[in-house]
Short mmCIF file of C-alpha atoms in Angstrom, two decimals:
data_model
loop_
_atom_site.label_atom_id
_atom_site.label_comp_id
_atom_site.label_asym_id
_atom_site.label_seq_id
_atom_site.Cartn_x
_atom_site.Cartn_y
_atom_site.Cartn_z
CA MET E 19 -28.87 -70.36 33.10
CA THR E 20 -29.56 -70.47 29.35
CA GLU E 21 -32.77 -68.72 28.33
CA GLN E 22 -35.08 -70.99 26.39
CA ILE E 23 -36.61 -69.58 23.21
CA LYS E 24 -40.29 -70.37 22.85
CA ILE E 25 -41.62 -70.74 19.33
CA ASN E 26 -45.27 -70.26 18.61
CA PRO E 27 -46.51 -73.53 17.02
CA ALA E 28 -48.61 -71.60 14.50
CA GLU E 29 -45.63 -69.48 13.45
CA PHE E 30 -43.44 -72.58 13.20
CA LYS E 31 -46.02 -74.25 10.94
CA ASP E 32 -46.13 -71.18 8.69
CA MET E 33 -42.31 -71.13 8.47
CA LYS E 34 -42.26 -74.83 7.62
CA THR E 35 -44.91 -74.37 4.92
CA GLU E 36 -43.04 -71.44 3.39
CA LEU E 37 -39.77 -73.40 3.37
CA LEU E 38 -41.56 -76.33 1.71
CA ARG E 39 -43.00 -74.03 -0.98
CA PHE E 40 -39.56 -72.52 -1.46
CA LEU E 41 -37.89 -75.89 -2.10
CA MET E 42 -40.80 -77.23 -4.17
CA SER E 43 -40.60 -74.23 -6.50
CA TYR E 44 -37.03 -75.23 -7.42
CA LYS E 45 -38.08 -78.84 -7.94
CA PHE E 46 -40.95 -77.75 -10.21
CA ALA E 47 -38.61 -75.47 -12.19
CA LEU E 48 -36.23 -78.41 -12.71
CA ASP E 49 -39.13 -80.63 -13.76
CA GLN E 50 -40.09 -78.10 -16.44
CA MET E 51 -36.53 -77.84 -17.74
CA LYS E 52 -36.13 -81.63 -17.81
CA THR E 53 -39.39 -81.89 -19.78
CA LYS E 54 -38.06 -79.41 -22.35
CA ILE E 55 -34.83 -81.39 -22.70
CA ASP E 56 -36.75 -84.69 -22.96
CA ILE E 57 -38.85 -83.23 -25.79
CA LEU E 58 -35.71 -82.15 -27.63
CA LYS E 59 -34.17 -85.62 -27.14
CA SER E 60 -37.32 -87.28 -28.47
CA GLU E 61 -37.43 -84.97 -31.50
CA PHE E 62 -33.79 -85.67 -32.34
CA LYS E 63 -34.40 -89.41 -31.96
CA HIS E 64 -37.42 -89.58 -34.27
CA ILE E 65 -36.84 -86.73 -36.75
CA HIS E 66 -33.08 -86.32 -37.03
CA ASP E 67 -30.36 -88.89 -37.49
CA TYR E 68 -28.30 -87.59 -34.59
CA ASN E 69 -28.98 -86.81 -30.92
CA PRO E 70 -26.48 -84.38 -29.34
CA ILE E 71 -27.72 -84.97 -25.76
CA GLU E 72 -25.98 -87.86 -23.99
CA HIS E 73 -26.96 -87.49 -20.32
CA VAL E 74 -29.05 -85.19 -18.11
CA THR E 75 -28.75 -84.98 -14.32
CA SER E 76 -30.36 -82.62 -11.83
CA ARG E 77 -30.37 -81.76 -8.16
CA VAL E 78 -31.84 -79.34 -5.62
CA LYS E 79 -29.48 -78.25 -2.85
CA SER E 80 -30.37 -79.51 0.63
CA PRO E 81 -31.40 -76.93 3.28
CA GLU E 82 -28.08 -77.57 5.04
CA SER E 83 -26.11 -76.87 1.86
CA ILE E 84 -28.16 -73.72 1.20
CA MET E 85 -27.50 -72.42 4.71
CA ARG E 86 -23.77 -73.10 4.43
CA LYS E 87 -23.57 -71.19 1.14
CA ALA E 88 -25.67 -68.33 2.56
CA HIS E 89 -23.28 -68.10 5.52
CA LYS E 90 -20.25 -68.17 3.21
CA LYS E 91 -21.69 -65.38 1.03
CA GLY E 92 -22.80 -63.31 4.01
CA CYS E 93 -26.41 -63.58 2.86
CA PRO E 94 -29.18 -63.01 5.46
CA PHE E 95 -31.05 -66.18 6.42
CA LYS E 96 -34.29 -65.02 4.84
CA ILE E 97 -36.02 -66.76 1.97
CA ASP E 98 -36.26 -63.68 -0.26
CA ASP E 99 -32.58 -62.85 0.24
CA ILE E 100 -31.52 -66.46 -0.38
CA ARG E 101 -33.65 -66.63 -3.52
CA GLU E 102 -32.00 -63.47 -4.85
CA ASN E 103 -28.38 -64.19 -3.90
CA ILE E 104 -27.96 -67.95 -4.30
CA ARG E 105 -28.52 -68.83 -7.94
CA ASP E 106 -27.53 -72.50 -8.03
CA ILE E 107 -30.09 -74.00 -5.64
CA ALA E 108 -31.55 -75.87 -8.61
CA GLY E 109 -28.96 -77.36 -10.93
CA LEU E 110 -29.29 -79.09 -14.30
CA ARG E 111 -26.28 -80.66 -16.00
CA ILE E 112 -26.48 -81.64 -19.66
CA THR E 113 -23.73 -83.74 -21.22
CA CYS E 114 -23.34 -83.47 -24.98
CA SER E 115 -21.35 -85.52 -27.45
CA PHE E 116 -19.32 -82.72 -29.02
CA GLU E 117 -18.40 -79.11 -28.28
CA THR E 118 -20.47 -77.73 -31.16
CA ASP E 119 -23.51 -79.54 -29.73
CA ILE E 120 -23.26 -77.34 -26.64
CA TYR E 121 -23.82 -74.18 -28.65
CA VAL E 122 -26.57 -75.80 -30.74
CA LEU E 123 -28.43 -76.65 -27.53
CA HIS E 124 -27.73 -73.18 -26.17
CA GLU E 125 -29.40 -71.60 -29.21
CA MET E 126 -32.40 -73.91 -28.84
CA LEU E 127 -32.89 -72.90 -25.21
CA LYS E 128 -32.71 -69.22 -26.16
CA LYS E 129 -35.67 -69.72 -28.51
CA HIS E 130 -37.99 -70.84 -25.69
CA HIS E 131 -40.14 -67.78 -25.05
CA ASP E 132 -41.26 -68.90 -21.59
CA ILE E 133 -37.75 -68.95 -20.14
CA GLU E 134 -35.16 -66.20 -19.84
CA ILE E 135 -31.39 -66.59 -19.81
CA VAL E 136 -30.31 -64.02 -17.23
CA GLU E 137 -26.60 -64.85 -17.06
CA GLU E 138 -24.02 -66.69 -19.17
CA LYS E 139 -20.48 -67.78 -18.33
CA ASP E 140 -18.61 -69.46 -21.15
CA TYR E 141 -15.77 -71.43 -19.56
CA ILE E 142 -15.20 -73.24 -22.87
CA LYS E 143 -13.97 -70.23 -24.81
CA GLN E 144 -12.40 -68.83 -21.62
CA PRO E 145 -11.45 -71.79 -19.37
CA LYS E 146 -10.76 -71.35 -15.67
CA GLY E 147 -7.17 -71.29 -14.53
CA ASN E 148 -7.22 -74.98 -13.60
CA GLY E 149 -8.47 -75.93 -17.09
CA TYR E 150 -12.15 -76.33 -16.21
CA ARG E 151 -14.44 -76.04 -19.25
CA SER E 152 -18.22 -75.82 -19.37
CA LEU E 153 -20.99 -73.46 -20.45
CA HIS E 154 -22.90 -72.10 -17.44
CA LEU E 155 -26.33 -70.51 -17.79
CA ILE E 156 -28.63 -69.02 -15.17
CA ILE E 157 -32.17 -69.44 -16.47
CA SER E 158 -35.35 -67.92 -15.08
CA VAL E 159 -38.25 -70.38 -15.25
CA PRO E 160 -41.90 -69.44 -14.49
CA VAL E 161 -43.46 -71.74 -11.89
CA PHE E 162 -47.22 -71.61 -11.36
CA MET E 163 -48.29 -72.49 -7.83
CA SER E 164 -51.87 -72.69 -6.54
CA ASP E 165 -51.84 -69.07 -5.38
CA ARG E 166 -48.92 -67.45 -7.17
CA GLU E 167 -46.50 -67.39 -10.06
CA GLU E 168 -42.81 -67.33 -9.27
CA LYS E 169 -39.74 -66.78 -11.39
CA VAL E 170 -37.29 -69.45 -10.26
CA LEU E 171 -33.60 -69.50 -11.15
CA VAL E 172 -31.99 -72.69 -12.44
CA GLU E 173 -28.29 -73.11 -13.10
CA VAL E 174 -27.69 -75.10 -16.31
CA GLN E 175 -24.26 -76.54 -17.02
CA ILE E 176 -23.66 -77.88 -20.53
CA ARG E 177 -20.45 -79.78 -21.25
CA THR E 178 -19.02 -82.59 -23.35
CA ILE E 179 -18.33 -86.12 -22.11
CA ALA E 180 -14.60 -85.33 -21.85
CA MET E 181 -15.27 -82.09 -19.94
CA ASP E 182 -17.60 -83.91 -17.55
CA PHE E 183 -15.09 -86.73 -17.03
CA TRP E 184 -12.36 -84.27 -16.06
CA ALA E 185 -14.61 -82.12 -13.84
CA THR E 186 -16.04 -85.14 -11.99
CA LEU E 187 -12.63 -86.60 -11.17
CA GLU E 188 -11.19 -83.18 -10.31
CA HIS E 189 -14.03 -82.73 -7.79
CA LYS E 190 -13.34 -86.16 -6.25
CA ILE E 191 -9.64 -85.34 -5.89
CA TYR E 192 -10.40 -82.02 -4.15
CA TYR E 193 -13.49 -83.15 -2.17
CA LYS E 194 -13.21 -82.20 1.52
CA TYR E 195 -9.56 -81.21 1.06
CA ASP E 196 -9.37 -77.86 2.83
CA LYS E 197 -5.62 -77.33 2.66
CA ASP E 198 -3.49 -75.79 -0.07
CA ILE E 199 -3.22 -78.05 -3.10
CA PRO E 200 0.40 -78.94 -3.97
CA GLU E 201 1.61 -77.07 -7.03
CA HIS E 202 2.52 -80.20 -9.00
CA ILE E 203 -1.03 -81.58 -8.62
CA ILE E 204 -2.52 -78.33 -9.93
CA LEU E 205 -0.13 -78.46 -12.89
CA GLU E 206 -0.96 -82.09 -13.71
CA LEU E 207 -4.72 -81.46 -13.46
CA THR E 208 -4.34 -78.52 -15.84
CA GLU E 209 -2.40 -80.71 -18.27
CA ALA E 210 -5.13 -83.37 -18.00
CA ALA E 211 -7.76 -80.72 -18.85
CA THR E 212 -5.73 -79.74 -21.92
CA ALA E 213 -5.52 -83.40 -22.97
CA ALA E 214 -9.31 -83.76 -22.55
CA HIS E 215 -9.84 -80.68 -24.73
CA GLN E 216 -7.53 -82.04 -27.42
CA LEU E 217 -9.49 -85.31 -27.35
CA ASP E 218 -12.73 -83.34 -27.82
CA GLN E 219 -11.24 -81.58 -30.84
CA LYS E 220 -9.94 -84.83 -32.37
CA MET E 221 -13.28 -86.65 -31.95
CA GLU E 222 -15.19 -83.70 -33.41
CA THR E 223 -12.92 -83.66 -36.46
CA LEU E 224 -13.57 -87.38 -36.99
CA HIS E 225 -17.30 -86.84 -36.48
CA THR E 226 -17.35 -84.10 -39.13
CA GLU E 227 -15.44 -86.27 -41.64
CA ILE E 228 -17.81 -89.21 -41.11
CA ASN E 229 -20.83 -86.93 -41.62
CA VAL E 230 -19.44 -85.83 -44.99
CA ILE E 231 -18.93 -89.45 -46.06
CA LYS E 232 -22.39 -90.38 -44.79
CA ALA E 233 -24.02 -87.51 -46.68
CA ASN E 234 -22.32 -88.53 -49.93
CA ASN E 235 -23.40 -92.14 -49.48
CA GLN E 236 -26.97 -91.08 -48.78
CA GLU E 237 -27.07 -89.10 -52.03
CA GLU E 238 -25.93 -92.19 -53.92
CA ASP E 239 -28.47 -94.39 -52.09
CA GLU E 240 -31.30 -92.02 -52.97
CA LEU E 241 -30.40 -92.33 -56.66
CA GLU E 242 -30.71 -96.10 -56.35
CA VAL E 243 -34.25 -96.06 -54.94
CA LEU E 244 -37.26 -96.42 -57.25
CA GLN E 245 -40.65 -95.93 -55.56
CA ILE E 246 -43.95 -97.07 -57.13
CA ASP E 247 -46.97 -96.27 -54.97
CA ASP E 248 -46.06 -97.64 -51.52
CA GLU E 249 -43.32 -99.98 -52.72
CA ARG E 250 -39.63 -99.12 -52.76
CA PHE E 251 -37.21 -100.89 -55.10
CA HIS E 252 -33.46 -100.70 -54.51
CA LEU E 253 -31.61 -100.76 -57.80
CA PRO E 254 -27.84 -101.05 -58.12
CA MET E 255 -26.06 -98.30 -60.02
CA SER E 256 -24.78 -100.97 -62.44
CA PHE E 257 -28.42 -101.46 -63.50
CA PHE E 258 -28.68 -97.78 -64.47
CA ASN E 259 -25.33 -97.92 -66.23
CA ARG E 260 -26.50 -100.82 -68.39
CA LEU E 261 -29.79 -99.05 -69.12
CA SER E 262 -27.97 -95.95 -70.24
CA SER E 263 -26.04 -97.99 -72.83
CA VAL E 264 -29.21 -99.36 -74.45
CA ASN E 265 -30.55 -97.65 -77.55
CA TRP E 266 -34.29 -97.26 -76.92
CA LEU E 267 -35.12 -95.86 -80.38
#
């Protein structure tokens, strides 16, 4: 006969409350990070001519997913141990336009004094064997609860559109496939990752060239603007050329 385990209702309620606080802390940490990114996006939109942030997605692992990862890592099923050993419970993915944008955003995050970057893995400069590229950061975010302050870890992945395209489809191809991947598929996926990287490089080169042309045109446009009080007059360069030929003496 199987022995039934009796759980004290009061103890069960305390465990449930603690688990709820545990998961909420990761949600709150993500909310703070998303707010920071939204502020940066708004600043780029209104102050600068260019916004490097294309998309932002986030997720908190489900309890089932957390338990599976804890079991896989041999981590004790205790909240403190899980918090210490599983660092991707909260995940934030930021998709940028170009590769250089990733490092610009990285530097901006480093300047936030209320967060701490505790780990960095640069899979762009050193891609994984299958061609995967992305910048991974583990960030410690302070979360203020009603009775405590907690340092919560958030995994931040920053990648380009091409990197995200490849990684998303690669995940779909491998999803729930628990057998050895045929060698030719691994090779073709690696070649596809190389092609995506070459596309990133080509588009960034074009972007840089266009910025140079745009800057030169802006300088010319500024010379053609005459402002009197609150009124702006746009004058063609031919007007200035004709003025310069007139003898005013």
